[in-house]
PDB file of C-alpha atoms in Angstrom:
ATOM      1  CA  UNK F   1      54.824-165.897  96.745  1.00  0.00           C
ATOM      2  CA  UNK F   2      58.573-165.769  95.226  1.00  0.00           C
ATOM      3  CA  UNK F   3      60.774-162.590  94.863  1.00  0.00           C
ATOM      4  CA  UNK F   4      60.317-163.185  91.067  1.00  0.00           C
ATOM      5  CA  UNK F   5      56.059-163.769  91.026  1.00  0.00           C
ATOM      6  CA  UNK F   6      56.365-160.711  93.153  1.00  0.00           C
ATOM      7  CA  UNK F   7      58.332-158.474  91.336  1.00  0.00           C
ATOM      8  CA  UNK F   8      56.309-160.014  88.100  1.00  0.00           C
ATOM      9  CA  UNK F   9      52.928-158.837  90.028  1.00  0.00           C
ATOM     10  CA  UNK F  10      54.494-155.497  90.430  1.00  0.00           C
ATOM     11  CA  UNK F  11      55.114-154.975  87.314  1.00  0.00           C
ATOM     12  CA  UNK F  12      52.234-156.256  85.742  1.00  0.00           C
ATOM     13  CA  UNK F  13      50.060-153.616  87.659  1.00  0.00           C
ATOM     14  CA  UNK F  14      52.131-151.160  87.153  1.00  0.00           C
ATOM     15  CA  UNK F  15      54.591-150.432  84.608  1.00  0.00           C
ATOM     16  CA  UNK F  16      56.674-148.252  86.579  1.00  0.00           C
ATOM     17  CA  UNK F  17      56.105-149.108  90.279  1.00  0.00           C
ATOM     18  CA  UNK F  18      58.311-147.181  91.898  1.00  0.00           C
ATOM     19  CA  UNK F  19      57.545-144.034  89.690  1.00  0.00           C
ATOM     20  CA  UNK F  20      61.303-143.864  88.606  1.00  0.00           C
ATOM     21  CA  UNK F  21      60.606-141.733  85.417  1.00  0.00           C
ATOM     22  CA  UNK F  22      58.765-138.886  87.787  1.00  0.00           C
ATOM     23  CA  UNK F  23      59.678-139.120  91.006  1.00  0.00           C
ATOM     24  CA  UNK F  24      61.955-136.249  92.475  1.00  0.00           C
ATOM     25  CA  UNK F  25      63.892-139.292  94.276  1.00  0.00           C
ATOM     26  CA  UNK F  26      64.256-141.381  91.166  1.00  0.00           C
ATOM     27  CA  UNK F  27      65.390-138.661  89.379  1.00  0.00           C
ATOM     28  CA  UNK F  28      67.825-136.864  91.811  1.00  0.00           C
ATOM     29  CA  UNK F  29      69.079-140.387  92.424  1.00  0.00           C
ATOM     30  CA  UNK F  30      69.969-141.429  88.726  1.00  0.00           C
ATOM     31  CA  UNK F  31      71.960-137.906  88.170  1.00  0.00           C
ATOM     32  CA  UNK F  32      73.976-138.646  91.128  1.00  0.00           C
ATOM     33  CA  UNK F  33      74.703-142.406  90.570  1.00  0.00           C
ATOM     34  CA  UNK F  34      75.663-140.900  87.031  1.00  0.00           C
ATOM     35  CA  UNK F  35      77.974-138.396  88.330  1.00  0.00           C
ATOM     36  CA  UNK F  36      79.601-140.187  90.693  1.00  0.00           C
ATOM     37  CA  UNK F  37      81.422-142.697  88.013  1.00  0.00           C
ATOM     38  CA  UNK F  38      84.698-142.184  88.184  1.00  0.00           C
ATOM     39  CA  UNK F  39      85.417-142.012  84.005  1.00  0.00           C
ATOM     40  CA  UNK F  40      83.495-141.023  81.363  1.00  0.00           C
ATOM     41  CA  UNK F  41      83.146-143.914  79.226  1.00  0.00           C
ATOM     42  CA  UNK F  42      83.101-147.859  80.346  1.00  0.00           C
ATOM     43  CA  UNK F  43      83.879-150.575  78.135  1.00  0.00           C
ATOM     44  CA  UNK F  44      81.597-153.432  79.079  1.00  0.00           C
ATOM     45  CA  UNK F  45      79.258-152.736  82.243  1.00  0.00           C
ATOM     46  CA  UNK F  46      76.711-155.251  83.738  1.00  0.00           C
ATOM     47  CA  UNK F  47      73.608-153.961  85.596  1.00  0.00           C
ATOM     48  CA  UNK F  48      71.965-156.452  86.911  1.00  0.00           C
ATOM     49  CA  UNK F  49      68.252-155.847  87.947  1.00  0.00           C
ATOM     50  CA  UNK F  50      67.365-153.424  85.349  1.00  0.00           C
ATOM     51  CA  UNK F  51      63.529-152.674  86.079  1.00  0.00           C
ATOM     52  CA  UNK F  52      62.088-150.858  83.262  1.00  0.00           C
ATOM     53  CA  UNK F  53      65.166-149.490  82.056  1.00  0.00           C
ATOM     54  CA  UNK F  54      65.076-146.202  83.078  1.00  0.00           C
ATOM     55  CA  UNK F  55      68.646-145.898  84.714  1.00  0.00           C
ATOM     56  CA  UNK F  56      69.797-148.761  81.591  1.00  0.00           C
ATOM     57  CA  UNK F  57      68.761-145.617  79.376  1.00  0.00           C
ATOM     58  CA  UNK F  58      71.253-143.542  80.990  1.00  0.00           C
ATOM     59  CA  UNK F  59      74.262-145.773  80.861  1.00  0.00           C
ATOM     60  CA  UNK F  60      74.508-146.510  77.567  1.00  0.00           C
ATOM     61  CA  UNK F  61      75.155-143.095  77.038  1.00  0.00           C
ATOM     62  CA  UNK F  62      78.146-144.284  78.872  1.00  0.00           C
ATOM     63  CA  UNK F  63      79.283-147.508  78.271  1.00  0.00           C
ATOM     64  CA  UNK F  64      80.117-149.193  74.374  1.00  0.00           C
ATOM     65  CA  UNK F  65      78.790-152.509  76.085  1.00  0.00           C
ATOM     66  CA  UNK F  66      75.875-152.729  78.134  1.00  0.00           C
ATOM     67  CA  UNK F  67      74.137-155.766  79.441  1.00  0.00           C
ATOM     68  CA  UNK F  68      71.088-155.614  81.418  1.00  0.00           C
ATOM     69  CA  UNK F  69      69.193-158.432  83.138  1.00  0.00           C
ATOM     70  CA  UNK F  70      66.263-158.774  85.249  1.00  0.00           C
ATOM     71  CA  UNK F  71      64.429-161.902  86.431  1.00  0.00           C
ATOM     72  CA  UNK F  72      61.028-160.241  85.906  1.00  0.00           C
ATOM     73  CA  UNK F  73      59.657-161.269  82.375  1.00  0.00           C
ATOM     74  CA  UNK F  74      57.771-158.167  82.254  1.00  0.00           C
ATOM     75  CA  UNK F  75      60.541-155.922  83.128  1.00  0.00           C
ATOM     76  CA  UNK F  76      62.506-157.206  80.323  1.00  0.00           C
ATOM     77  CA  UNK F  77      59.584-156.538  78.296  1.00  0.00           C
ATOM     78  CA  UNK F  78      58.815-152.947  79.245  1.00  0.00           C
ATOM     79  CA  UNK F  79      63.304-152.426  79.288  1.00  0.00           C
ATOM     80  CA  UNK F  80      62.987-153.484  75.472  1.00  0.00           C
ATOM     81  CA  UNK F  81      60.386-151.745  73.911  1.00  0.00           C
ATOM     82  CA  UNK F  82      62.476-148.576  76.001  1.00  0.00           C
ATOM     83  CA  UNK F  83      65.733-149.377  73.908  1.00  0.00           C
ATOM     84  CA  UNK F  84      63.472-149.866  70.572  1.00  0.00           C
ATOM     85  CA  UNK F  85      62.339-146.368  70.458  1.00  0.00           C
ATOM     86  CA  UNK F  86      66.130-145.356  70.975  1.00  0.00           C
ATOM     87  CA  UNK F  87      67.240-147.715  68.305  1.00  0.00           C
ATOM     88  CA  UNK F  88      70.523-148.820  70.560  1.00  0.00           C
ATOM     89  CA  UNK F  89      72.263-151.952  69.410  1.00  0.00           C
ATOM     90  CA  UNK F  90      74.767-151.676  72.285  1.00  0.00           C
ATOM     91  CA  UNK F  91      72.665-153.217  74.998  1.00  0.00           C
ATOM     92  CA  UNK F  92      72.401-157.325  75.724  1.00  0.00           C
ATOM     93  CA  UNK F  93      69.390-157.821  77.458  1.00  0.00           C
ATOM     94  CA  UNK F  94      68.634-160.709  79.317  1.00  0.00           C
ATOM     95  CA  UNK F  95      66.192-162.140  81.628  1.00  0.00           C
ATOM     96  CA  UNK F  96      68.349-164.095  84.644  1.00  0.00           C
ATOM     97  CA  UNK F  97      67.604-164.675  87.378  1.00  0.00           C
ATOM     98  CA  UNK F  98      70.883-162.906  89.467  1.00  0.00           C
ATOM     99  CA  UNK F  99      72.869-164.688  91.504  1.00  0.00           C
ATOM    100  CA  UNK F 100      72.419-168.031  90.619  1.00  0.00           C
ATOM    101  CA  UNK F 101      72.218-167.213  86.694  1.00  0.00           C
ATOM    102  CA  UNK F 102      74.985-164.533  85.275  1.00  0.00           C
ATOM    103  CA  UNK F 103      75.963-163.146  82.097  1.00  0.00           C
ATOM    104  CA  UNK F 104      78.847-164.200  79.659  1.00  0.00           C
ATOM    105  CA  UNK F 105      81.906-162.099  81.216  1.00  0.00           C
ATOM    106  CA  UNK F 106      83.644-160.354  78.772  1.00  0.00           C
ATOM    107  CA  UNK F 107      87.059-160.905  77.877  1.00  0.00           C
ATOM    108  CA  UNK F 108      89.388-159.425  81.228  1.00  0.00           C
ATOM    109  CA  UNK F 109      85.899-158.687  82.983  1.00  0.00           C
ATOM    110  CA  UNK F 110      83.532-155.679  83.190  1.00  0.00           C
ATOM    111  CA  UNK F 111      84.890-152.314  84.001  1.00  0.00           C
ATOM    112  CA  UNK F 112      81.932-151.209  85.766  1.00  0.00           C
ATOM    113  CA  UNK F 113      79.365-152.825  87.260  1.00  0.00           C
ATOM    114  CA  UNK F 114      76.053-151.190  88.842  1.00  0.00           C
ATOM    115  CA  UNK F 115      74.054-152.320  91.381  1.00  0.00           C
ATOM    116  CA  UNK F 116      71.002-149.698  92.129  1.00  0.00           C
ATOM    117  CA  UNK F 117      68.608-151.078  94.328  1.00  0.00           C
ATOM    118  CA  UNK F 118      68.824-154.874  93.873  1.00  0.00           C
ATOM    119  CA  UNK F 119      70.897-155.884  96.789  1.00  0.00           C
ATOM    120  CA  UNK F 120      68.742-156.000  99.999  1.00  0.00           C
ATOM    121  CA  UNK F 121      66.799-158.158  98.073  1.00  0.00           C
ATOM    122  CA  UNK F 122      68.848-160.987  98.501  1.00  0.00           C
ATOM    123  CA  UNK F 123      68.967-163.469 101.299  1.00  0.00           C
ATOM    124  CA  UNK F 124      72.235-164.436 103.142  1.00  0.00           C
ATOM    125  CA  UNK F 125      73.441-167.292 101.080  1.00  0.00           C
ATOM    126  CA  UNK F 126      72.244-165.322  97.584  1.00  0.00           C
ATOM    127  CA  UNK F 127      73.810-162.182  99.194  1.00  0.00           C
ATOM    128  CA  UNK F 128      77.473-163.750  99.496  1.00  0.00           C
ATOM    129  CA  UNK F 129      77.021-165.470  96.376  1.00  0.00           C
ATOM    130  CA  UNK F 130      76.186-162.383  94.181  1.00  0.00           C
ATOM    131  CA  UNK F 131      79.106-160.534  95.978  1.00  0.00           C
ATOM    132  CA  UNK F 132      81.520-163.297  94.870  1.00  0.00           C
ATOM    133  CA  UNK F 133      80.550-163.517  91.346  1.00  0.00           C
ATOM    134  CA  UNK F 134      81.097-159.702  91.162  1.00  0.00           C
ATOM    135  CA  UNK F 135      84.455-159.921  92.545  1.00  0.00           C
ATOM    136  CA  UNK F 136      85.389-162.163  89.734  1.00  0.00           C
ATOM    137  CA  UNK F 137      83.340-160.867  86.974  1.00  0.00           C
ATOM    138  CA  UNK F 138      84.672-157.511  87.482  1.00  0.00           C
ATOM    139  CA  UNK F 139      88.504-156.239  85.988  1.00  0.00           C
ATOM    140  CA  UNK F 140      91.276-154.810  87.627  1.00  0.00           C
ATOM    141  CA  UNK F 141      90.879-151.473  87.618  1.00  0.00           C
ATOM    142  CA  UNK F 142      87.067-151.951  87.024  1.00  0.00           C
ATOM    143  CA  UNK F 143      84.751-149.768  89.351  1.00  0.00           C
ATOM    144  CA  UNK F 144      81.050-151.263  91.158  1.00  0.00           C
ATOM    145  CA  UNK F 145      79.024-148.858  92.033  1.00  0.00           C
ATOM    146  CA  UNK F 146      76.269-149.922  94.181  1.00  0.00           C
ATOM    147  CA  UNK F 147      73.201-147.283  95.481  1.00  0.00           C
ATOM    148  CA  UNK F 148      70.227-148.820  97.968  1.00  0.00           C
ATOM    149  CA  UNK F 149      67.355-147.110  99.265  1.00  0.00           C
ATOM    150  CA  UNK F 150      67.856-146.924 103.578  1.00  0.00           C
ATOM    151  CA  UNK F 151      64.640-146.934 104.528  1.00  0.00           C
ATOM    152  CA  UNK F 152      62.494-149.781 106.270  1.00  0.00           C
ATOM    153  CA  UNK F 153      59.963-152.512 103.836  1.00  0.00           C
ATOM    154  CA  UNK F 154      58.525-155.290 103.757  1.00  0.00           C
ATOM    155  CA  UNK F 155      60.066-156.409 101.293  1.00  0.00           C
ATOM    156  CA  UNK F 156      63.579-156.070 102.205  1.00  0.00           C
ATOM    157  CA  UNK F 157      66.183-159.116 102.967  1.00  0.00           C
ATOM    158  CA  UNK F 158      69.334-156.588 103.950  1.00  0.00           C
ATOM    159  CA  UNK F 159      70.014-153.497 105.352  1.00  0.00           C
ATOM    160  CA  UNK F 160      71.385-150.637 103.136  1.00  0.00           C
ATOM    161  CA  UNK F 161      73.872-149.680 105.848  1.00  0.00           C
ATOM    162  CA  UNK F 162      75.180-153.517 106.645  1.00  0.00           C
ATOM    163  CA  UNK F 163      75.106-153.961 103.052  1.00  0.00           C
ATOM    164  CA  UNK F 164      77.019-151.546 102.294  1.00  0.00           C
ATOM    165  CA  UNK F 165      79.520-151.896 104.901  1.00  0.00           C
ATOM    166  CA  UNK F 166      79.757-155.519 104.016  1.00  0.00           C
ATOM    167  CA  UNK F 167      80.611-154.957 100.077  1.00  0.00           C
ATOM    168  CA  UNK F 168      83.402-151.883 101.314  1.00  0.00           C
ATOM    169  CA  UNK F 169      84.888-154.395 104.311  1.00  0.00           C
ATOM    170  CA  UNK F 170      86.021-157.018 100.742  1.00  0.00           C
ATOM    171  CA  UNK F 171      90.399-156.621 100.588  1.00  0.00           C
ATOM    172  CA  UNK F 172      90.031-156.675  96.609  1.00  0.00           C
ATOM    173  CA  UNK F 173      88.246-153.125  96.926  1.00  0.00           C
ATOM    174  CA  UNK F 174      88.894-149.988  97.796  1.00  0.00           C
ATOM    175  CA  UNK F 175      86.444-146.926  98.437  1.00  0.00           C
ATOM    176  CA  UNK F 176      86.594-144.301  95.624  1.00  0.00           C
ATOM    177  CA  UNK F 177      82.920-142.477  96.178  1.00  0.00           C
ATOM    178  CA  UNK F 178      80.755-142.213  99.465  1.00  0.00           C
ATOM    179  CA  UNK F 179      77.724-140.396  99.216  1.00  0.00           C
ATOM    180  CA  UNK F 180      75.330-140.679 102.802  1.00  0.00           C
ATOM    181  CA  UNK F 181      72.149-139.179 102.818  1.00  0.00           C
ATOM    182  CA  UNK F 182      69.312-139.975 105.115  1.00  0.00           C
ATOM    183  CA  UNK F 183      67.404-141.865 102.283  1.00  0.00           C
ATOM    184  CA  UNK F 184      70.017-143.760 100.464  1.00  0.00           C
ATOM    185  CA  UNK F 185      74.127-144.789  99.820  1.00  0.00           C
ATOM    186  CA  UNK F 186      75.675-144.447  97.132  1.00  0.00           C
ATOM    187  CA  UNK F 187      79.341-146.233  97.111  1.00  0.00           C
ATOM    188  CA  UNK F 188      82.037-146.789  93.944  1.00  0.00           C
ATOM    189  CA  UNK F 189      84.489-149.255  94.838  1.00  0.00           C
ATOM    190  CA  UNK F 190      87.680-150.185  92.626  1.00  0.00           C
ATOM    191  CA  UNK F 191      88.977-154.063  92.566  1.00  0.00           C
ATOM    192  CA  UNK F 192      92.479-153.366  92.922  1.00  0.00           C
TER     193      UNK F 192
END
């Protein structure tokens, strides 16, 4: 089975399967990824691997741009009918499948770019690909902010620490937020 018919499973039995609208953890987690932006409004962000669009919710709030992409077709589905009841016209949703597909860049690149809980997913050559089409997708001055679970599964390419560690080591960023806890990272890195 792919990453995408798995994630597509997942969310077909299960329209939120990692309980992201209830869970204490979910919660806690999106409050702190929130606060730990370094402005208070973004121009044009990118968050790629959107899930159900519980976190894409939250940063519209923030951004004037928002575009959201997932590779599960459900996912987009259950992220849409999300920003329907909120009547938002600021969000681009799209279903690509991240790294090999990626959104139009705007005009002098995104200013913020989040990455919650997509990147372990990714194998070594998807992994170094993803990292480099942030790097150039993202403006000078712009912000990534990228948050990942450190706990063991099954279904995890990359660990959170090495990950992590990897993305802060790049010469084009430098480390504005470091948040450690013993179940997740949380990291905001500016391209200088």
């Amino acid at each position: 089975m792919s990453q995408r018919q798995h994630f597509e499973a997942l969310y077909q039995a299960c329209a939120d399967p990692w309980n992201v609208q209830t869970a204490w953890y979910e919660r806690r987690k999106r409050q702190l990824l929130l606060a730990a932006l370094p402005r208070e409004r973004y121009r044009h962000a990118f968050e790629p691997g959107c899930g159900n669009g519980e976190m894409t919710i939250a940063l519209l709030d923030r951004c004037d741009q928002l575009v959201a992409a997932d590779f599960s077709e459900s996912a987009i589905l259950l992220c849409n009918a999300r920003i329907q009841r909120e009547s938002r016209r600021d969000l681009h949703l799209q279903k690509l499948e991240v790294p090999r597909q990626w959104p139009q860049v705007p005009e002098g690149g995104f200013d913020l770019l989040v990455v919650s809980e997509l990147a372990y997913y990714l194998s070594d050559s998807e992994l170094g690909l993803f990292s480099e089409r942030c790097l150039q997708s993202l403006a000078p001055g712009g912000h990534w902010l990228m948050c990942h679970w450190r706990h063991e599964a099954a279904d995890l390419l990359q660990a959170a620490d090495t990950l992590h560690a990897q993305m802060g080591a790049h010469t084009a960023l430098r480390s504005l937020v470091e948040h450690r806890e013993p179940d997740f990272l949380l990291d905001v890195w500016e391209k200088l």
